[in-house]
Tab-separated table of C-alpha atoms and ligand atoms in Angstrom:
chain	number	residue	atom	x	y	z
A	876	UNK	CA	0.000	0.000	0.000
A	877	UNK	CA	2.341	2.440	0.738
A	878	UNK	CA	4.510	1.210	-2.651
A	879	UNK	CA	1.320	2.626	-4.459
A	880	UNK	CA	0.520	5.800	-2.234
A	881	UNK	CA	4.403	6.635	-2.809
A	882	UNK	CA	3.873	5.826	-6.759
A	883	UNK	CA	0.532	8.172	-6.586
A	884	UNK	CA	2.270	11.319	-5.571
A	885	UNK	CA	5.471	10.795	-7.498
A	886	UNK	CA	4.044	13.660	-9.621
A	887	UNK	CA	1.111	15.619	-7.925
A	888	UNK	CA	-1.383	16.646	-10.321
A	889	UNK	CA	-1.883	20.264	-9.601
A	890	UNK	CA	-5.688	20.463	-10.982
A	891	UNK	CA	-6.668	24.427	-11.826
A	892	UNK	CA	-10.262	25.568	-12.093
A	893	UNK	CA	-12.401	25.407	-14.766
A	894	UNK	CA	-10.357	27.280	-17.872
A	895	UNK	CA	-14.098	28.427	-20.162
A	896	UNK	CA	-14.739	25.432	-22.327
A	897	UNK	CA	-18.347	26.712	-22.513
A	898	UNK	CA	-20.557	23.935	-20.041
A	899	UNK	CA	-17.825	21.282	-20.459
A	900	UNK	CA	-17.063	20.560	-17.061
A	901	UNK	CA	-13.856	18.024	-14.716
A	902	UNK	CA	-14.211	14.664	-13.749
A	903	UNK	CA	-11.907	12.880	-12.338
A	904	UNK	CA	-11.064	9.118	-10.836
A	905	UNK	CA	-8.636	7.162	-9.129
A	906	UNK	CA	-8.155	3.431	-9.453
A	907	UNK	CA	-5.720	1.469	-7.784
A	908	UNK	CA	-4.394	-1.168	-11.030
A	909	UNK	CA	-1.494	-2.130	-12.058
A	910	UNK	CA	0.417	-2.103	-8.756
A	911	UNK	CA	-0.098	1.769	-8.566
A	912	UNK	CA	-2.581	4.212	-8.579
A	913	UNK	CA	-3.584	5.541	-11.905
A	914	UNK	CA	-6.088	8.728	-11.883
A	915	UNK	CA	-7.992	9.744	-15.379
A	916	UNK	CA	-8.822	13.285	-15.868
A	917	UNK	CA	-11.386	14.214	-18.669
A	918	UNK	CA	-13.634	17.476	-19.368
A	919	UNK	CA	-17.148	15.992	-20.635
A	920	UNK	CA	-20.454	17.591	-20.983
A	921	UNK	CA	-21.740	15.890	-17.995
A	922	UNK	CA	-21.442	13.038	-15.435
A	923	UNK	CA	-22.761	9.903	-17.491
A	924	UNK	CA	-20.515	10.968	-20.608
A	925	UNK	CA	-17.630	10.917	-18.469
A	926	UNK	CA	-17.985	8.092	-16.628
A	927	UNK	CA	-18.931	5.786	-19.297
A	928	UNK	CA	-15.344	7.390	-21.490
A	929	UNK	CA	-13.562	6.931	-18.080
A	930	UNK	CA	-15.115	3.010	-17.235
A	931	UNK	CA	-13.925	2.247	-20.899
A	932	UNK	CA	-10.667	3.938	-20.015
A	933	UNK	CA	-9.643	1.900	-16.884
A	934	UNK	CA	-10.820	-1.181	-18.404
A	935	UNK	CA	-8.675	-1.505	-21.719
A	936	UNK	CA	-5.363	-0.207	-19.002
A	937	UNK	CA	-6.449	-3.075	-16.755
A	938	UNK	CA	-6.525	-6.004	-20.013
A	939	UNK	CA	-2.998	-3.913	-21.684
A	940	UNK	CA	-1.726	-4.525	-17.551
A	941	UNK	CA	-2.692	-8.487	-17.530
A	942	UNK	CA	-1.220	-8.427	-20.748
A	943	UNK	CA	2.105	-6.975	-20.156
A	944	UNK	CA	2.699	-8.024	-16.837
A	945	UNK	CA	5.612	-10.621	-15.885
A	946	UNK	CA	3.597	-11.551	-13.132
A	947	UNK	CA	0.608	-13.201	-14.725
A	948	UNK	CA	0.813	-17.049	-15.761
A	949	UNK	CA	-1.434	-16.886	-18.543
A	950	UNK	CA	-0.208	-13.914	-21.320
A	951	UNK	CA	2.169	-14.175	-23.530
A	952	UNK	CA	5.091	-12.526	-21.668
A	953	UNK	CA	4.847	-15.560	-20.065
A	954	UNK	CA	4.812	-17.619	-22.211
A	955	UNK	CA	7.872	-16.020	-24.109
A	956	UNK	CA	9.242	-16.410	-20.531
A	957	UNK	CA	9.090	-19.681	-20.227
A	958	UNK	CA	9.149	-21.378	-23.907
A	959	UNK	CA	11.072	-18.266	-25.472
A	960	UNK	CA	14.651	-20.485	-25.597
A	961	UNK	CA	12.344	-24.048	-26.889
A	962	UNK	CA	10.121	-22.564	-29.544
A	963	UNK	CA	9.243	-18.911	-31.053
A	964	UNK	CA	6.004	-17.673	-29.525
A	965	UNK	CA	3.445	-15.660	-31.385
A	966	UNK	CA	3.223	-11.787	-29.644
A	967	UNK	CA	0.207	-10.449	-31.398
A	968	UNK	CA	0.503	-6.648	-32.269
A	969	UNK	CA	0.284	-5.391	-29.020
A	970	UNK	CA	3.066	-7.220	-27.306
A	971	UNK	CA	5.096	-7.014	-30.190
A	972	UNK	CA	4.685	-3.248	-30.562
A	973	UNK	CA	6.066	-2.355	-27.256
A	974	UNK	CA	8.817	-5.368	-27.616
A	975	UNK	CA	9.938	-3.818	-31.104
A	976	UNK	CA	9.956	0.266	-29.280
A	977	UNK	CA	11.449	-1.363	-26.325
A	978	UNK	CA	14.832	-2.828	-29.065
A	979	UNK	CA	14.453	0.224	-30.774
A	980	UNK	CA	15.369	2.532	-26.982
A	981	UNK	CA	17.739	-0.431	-26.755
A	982	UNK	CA	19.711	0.410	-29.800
A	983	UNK	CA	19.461	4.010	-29.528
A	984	UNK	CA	21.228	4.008	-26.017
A	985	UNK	CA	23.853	1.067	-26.453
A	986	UNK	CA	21.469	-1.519	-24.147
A	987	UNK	CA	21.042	0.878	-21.392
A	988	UNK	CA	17.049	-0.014	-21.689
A	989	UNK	CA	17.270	-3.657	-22.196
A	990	UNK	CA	13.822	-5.994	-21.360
A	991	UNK	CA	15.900	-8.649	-21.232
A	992	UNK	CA	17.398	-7.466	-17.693
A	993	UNK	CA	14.652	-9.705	-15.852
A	994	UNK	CA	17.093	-12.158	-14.616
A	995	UNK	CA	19.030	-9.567	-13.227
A	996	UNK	CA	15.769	-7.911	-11.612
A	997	UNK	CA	14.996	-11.349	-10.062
A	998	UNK	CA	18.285	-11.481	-8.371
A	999	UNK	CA	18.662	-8.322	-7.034
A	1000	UNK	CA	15.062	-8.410	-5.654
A	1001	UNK	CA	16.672	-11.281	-3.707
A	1002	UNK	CA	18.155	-8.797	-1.046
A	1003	UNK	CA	14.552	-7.550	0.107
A	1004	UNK	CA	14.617	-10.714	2.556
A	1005	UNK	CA	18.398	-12.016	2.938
A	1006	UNK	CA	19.477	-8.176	3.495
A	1007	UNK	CA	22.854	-9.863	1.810
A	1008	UNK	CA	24.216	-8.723	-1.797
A	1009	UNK	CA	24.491	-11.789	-4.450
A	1010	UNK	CA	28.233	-12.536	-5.169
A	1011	UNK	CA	29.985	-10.982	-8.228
A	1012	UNK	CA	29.948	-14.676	-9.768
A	1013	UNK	CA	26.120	-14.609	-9.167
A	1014	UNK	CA	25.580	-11.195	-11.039
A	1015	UNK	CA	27.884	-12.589	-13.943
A	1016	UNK	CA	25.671	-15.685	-14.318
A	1017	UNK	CA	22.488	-13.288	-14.401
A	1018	UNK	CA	23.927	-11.016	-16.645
A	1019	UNK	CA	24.832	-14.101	-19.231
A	1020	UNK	CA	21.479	-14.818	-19.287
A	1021	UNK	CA	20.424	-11.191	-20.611
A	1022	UNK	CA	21.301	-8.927	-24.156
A	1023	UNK	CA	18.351	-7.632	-26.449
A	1024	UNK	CA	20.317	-8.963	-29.420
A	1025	UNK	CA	19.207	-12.642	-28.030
A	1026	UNK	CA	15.729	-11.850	-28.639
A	1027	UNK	CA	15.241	-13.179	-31.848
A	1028	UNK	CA	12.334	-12.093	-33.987
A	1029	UNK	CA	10.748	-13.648	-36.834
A	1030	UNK	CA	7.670	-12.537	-38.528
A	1031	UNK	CA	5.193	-11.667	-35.472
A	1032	UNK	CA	7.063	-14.504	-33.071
A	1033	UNK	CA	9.912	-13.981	-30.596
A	1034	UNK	CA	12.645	-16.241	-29.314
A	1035	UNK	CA	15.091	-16.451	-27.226
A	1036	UNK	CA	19.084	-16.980	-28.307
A	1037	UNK	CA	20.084	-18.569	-24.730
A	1038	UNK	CA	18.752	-20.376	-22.141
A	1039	UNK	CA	17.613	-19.058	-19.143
A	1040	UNK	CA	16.413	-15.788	-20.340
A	1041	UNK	CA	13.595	-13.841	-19.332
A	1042	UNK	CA	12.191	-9.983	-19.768
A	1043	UNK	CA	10.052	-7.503	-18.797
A	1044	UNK	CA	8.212	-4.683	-19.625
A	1045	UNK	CA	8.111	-3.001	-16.108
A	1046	UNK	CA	10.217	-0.017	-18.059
A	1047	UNK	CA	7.823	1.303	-20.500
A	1048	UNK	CA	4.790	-0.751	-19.966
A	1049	UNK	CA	2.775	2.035	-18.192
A	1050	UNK	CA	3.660	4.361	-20.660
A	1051	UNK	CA	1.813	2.057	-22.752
A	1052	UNK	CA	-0.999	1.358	-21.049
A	1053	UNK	CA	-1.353	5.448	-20.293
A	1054	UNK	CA	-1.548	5.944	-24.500
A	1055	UNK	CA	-3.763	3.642	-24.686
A	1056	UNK	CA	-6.411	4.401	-21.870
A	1057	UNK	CA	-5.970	7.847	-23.373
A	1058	UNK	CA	-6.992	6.459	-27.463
A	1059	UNK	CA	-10.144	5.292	-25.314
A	1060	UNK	CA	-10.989	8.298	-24.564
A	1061	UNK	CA	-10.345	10.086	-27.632
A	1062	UNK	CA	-12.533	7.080	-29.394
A	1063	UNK	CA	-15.566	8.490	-27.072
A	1064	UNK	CA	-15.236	12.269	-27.949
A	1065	UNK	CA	-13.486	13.406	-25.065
A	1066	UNK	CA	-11.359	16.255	-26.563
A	1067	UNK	CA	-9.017	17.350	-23.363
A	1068	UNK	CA	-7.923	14.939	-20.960
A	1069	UNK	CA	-5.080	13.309	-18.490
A	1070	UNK	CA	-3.855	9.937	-17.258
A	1071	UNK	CA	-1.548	9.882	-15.042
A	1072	UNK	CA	-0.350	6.167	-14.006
A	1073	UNK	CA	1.907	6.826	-10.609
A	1074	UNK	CA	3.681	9.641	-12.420
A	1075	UNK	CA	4.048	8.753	-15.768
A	1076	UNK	CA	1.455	11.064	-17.569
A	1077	UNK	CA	-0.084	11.127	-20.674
A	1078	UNK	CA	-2.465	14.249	-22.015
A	1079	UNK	CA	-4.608	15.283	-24.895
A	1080	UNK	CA	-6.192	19.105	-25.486
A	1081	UNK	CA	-4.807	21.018	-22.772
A	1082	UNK	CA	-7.860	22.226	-21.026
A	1083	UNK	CA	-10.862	23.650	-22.354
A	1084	UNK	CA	-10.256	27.624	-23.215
A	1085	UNK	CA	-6.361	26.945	-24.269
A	1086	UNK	CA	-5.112	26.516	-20.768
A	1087	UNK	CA	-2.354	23.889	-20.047
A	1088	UNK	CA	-2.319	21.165	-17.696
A	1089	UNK	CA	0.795	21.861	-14.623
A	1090	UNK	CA	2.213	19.000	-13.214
A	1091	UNK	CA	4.356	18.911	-10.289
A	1092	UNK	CA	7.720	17.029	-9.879
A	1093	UNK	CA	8.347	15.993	-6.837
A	1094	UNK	CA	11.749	16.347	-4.785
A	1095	UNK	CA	12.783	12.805	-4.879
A	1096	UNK	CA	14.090	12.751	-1.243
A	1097	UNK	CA	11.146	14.330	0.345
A	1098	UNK	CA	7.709	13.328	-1.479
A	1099	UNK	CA	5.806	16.340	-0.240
A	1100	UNK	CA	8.248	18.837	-1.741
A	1101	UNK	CA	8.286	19.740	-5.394
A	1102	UNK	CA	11.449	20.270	-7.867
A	1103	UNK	CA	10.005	22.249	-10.516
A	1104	UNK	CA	6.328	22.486	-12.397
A	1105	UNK	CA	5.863	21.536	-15.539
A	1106	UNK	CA	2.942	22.367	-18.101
A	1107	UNK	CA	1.513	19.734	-20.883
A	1108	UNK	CA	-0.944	20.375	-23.229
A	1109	UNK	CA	-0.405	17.224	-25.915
A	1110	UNK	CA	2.061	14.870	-25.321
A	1111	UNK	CA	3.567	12.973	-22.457
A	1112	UNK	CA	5.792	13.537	-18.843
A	1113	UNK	CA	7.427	10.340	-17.202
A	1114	UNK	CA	9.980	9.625	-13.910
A	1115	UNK	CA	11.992	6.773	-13.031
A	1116	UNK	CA	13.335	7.258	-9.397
A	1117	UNK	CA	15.254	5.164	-7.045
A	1118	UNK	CA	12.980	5.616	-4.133
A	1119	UNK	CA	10.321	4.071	-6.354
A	1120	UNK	CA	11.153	0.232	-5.509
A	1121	UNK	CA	14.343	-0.570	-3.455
A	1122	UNK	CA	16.127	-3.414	-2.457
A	1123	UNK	CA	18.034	-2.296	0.751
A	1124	UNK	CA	17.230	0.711	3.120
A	1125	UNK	CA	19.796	3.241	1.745
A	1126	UNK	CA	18.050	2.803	-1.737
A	1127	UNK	CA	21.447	2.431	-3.411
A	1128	UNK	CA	20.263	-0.673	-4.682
A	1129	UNK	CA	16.839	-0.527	-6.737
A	1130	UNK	CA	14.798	-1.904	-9.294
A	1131	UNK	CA	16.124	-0.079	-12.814
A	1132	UNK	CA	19.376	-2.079	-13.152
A	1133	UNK	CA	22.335	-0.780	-15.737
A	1134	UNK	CA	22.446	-3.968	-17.832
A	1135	UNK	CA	26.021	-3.104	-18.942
A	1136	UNK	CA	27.240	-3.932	-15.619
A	1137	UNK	CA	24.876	-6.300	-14.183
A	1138	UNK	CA	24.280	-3.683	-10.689
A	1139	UNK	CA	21.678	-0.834	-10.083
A	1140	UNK	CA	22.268	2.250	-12.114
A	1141	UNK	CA	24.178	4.831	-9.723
A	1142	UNK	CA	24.504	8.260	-10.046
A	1143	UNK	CA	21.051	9.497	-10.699
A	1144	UNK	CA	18.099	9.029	-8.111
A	1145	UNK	CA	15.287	10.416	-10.297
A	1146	UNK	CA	14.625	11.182	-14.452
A	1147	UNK	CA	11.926	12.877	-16.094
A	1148	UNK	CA	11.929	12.602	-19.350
A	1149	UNK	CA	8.984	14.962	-21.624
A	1150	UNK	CA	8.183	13.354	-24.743
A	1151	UNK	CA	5.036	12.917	-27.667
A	1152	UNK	CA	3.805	9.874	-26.642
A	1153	UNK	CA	4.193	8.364	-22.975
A	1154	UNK	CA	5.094	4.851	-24.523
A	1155	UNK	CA	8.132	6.664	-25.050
A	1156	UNK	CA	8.616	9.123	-22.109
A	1157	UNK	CA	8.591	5.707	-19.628
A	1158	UNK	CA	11.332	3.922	-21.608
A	1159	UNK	CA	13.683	6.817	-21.759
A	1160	UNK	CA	13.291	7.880	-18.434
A	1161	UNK	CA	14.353	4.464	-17.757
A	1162	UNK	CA	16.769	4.989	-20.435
A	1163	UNK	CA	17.795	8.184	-19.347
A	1164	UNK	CA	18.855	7.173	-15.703
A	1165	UNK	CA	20.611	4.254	-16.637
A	1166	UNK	CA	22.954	6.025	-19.118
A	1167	UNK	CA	23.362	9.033	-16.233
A	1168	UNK	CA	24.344	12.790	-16.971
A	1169	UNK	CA	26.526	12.957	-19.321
A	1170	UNK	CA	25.320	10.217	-22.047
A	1171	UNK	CA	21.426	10.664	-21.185
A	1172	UNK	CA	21.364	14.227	-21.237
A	1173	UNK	CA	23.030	13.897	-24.991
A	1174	UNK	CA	20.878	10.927	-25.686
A	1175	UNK	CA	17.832	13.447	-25.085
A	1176	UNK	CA	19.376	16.227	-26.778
A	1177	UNK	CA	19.390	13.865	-29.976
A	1178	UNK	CA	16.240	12.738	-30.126
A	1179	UNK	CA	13.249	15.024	-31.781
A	1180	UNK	CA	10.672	16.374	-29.171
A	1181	UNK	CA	12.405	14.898	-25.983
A	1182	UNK	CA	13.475	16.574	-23.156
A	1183	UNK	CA	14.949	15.436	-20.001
A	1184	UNK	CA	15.609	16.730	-16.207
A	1185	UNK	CA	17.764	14.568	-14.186
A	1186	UNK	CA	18.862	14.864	-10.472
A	1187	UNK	CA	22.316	13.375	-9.305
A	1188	UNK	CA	23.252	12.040	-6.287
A	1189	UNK	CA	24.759	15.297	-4.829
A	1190	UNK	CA	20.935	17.225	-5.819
A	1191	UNK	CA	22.658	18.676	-8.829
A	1192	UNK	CA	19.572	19.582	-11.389
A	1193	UNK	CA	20.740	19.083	-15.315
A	1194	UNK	CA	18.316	19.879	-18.165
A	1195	UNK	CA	18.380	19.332	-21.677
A	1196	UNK	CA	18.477	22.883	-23.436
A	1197	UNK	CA	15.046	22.769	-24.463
A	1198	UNK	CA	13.427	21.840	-20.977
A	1199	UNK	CA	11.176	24.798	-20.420
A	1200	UNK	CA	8.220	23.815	-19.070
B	2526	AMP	P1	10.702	2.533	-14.514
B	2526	AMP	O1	10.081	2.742	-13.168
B	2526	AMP	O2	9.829	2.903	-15.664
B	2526	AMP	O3	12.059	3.148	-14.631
B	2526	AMP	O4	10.887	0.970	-14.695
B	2526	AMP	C1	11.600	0.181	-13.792
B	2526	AMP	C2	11.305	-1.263	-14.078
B	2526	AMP	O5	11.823	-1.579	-15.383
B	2526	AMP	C3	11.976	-2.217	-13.120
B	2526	AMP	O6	11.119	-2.534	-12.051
B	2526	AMP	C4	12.296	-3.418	-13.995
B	2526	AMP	O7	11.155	-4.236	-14.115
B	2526	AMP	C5	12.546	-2.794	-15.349
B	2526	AMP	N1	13.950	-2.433	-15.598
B	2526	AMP	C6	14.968	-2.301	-14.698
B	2526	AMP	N2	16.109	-1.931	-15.308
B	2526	AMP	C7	15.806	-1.815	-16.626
B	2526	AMP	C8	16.576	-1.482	-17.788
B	2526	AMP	N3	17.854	-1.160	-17.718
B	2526	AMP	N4	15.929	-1.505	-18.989
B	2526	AMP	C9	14.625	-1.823	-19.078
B	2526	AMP	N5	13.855	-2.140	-18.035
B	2526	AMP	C10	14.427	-2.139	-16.823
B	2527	MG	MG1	10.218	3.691	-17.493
């Protein structure tokens, strides 16, 4: 519970009055799904409009979440999971949309994003209960059983090139899910609206009467504090952070894991990364804090339409040049 309360205010929606829009009027509701909470904003003519866009809303998230999830024994993940290294398994467009934009953040950052870290993610997890950190021969053996170039794909199946290999979409699957419960919406007229999935936000419109929609990012060391606010009219806002799942008490060992060395990414503790679609602001936030200051800040700075605010272990605040929001 407190996982998904601390998820919930990673970014505090800061909700403004009503901006004009003629009789179009806020709704607004919370779910808890997907292991966090995930609020849906819209601005509908009235309450039955709204709530039937928003019920369609949080019900395609919760099927993309069963589908996604690592967790579940009945999807396709796991069966890629489990059968991926025997036979190729048929993904179906969605799964093999996010697999082919999750190898495609892979290639652009030299395997800094990398599904394929699961093993690694399983055996770090490990110190939640022994308290003790796996030997250097242990993280090895993990980190043999990883690499996005194993994942072999073959018109609309996947395979794996090793044994023992596993993934997961925990890096850009509520990005995902976020464009999708917002193409829901969209599909029943709603013309402005918000998702935001524990801090990785997606919006549409801006609000009625041209006004924007101001999130605030919160101070990664104290969640009631802000760092800076940001505005979003179309297009997406995402955070990875350390103090969003950790392993041992000091947080210096979490759940995004740099899959070039096999240990938890180190010298950031939170990335925000603004891009079009939120698919893509989750994976390079992940992205983004793996590769650190120097390379994710440049890694931003290349791509069209992405920006990218990153706090350092000392509190130091970098930007790409084009974060003004
Ligand atoms: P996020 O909170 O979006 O940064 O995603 C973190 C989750 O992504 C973790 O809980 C893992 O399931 C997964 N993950 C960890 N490290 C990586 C990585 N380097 N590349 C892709 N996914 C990762
Ligand atoms: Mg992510």
């Amino acid at each position: 519970m407190r996982k998904a309360i601390l998820a919930f205010i990673c970014v505090f929606l800061v909700l403004g009055c009503l901006g004009g829009g003629g009789s179009l009027k806020e709704y607004s509701e919370t779910r808890n799904l997907i292991g966090t909470f995930i609020s849906v904003t819209v601005y509908a003519p009235n309450a039955e409009s709204a709530a039937e866009a928003i019920n369609a809303s949080f019900a395609e998230m919760t099927r993309l979440g069963g589908e996604l999830s690592h967790y579940s024994k009945t999807n396709k993940v796991h069966e890629l999971n489990t059968k991926g290294f025997d036979e190729p398994v048929e993904l179906g467009p969605e799964l093999s949309f996010v697999l082919n934009r999750s190898l495609y953040f892979s290639a652009v950052s030299g395997g800094a994003f990398d599904v394929t870290v699961q093993p690694l993610v399983l055996l770090w997890e490990q110190m939640k209960d022994t308290n003790v950190s796996p030997a250097d021969a242990e993280v090895k053996e993990a980190k043999s059983r990883t690499g996005y170039e194993n994942i072999l794909l073959s018109g609309g199946t996947a395979s794996f090139a090793r044994p023992g290999m596993s993934v997961t979409f925990g890096g850009i699957a509520k990005g995902y899910i976020v464009d999708a419960g917002l193409g829901v919406l969209r599909g029943h007229g709603i013309v402005h609206a918000l998702i935001n999935a524990g801090g990785d936000v997606g919006a549409f419109g801006g609000k009625p009467g041209g006004g924007s929609w101001t999130l605030a990012l919160r101070n990664p060391r104290n969640e009631s504090d802000y760092v800076t606010l940001i505005s979003l009219r179309d297009g997406a806002v995402a955070t990875s952070g350390d103090y969003e799942r950790y392993f041992t008490p000091d947080k210096s060992v979490h759940h995004i894991i740099d899959p070039r060395t096999g240990y938890s990414a180190a010298p950031v503790i939170s990335a925000t990364v603004i891009a079009d679609s939120a698919t893509d602001a989750d994976a390079l936030a992940t992205t983004v804090f793996v590769l650190g200051p120097k390379e994710g800040i440049e890694l931003a700075e290349s791509l069209q339409n992405v920006e990218a605010l990153l706090i350092t272990e000392n509190k130091t605040i970098l930007k790409t040049s084009g974060f003004k929001f």
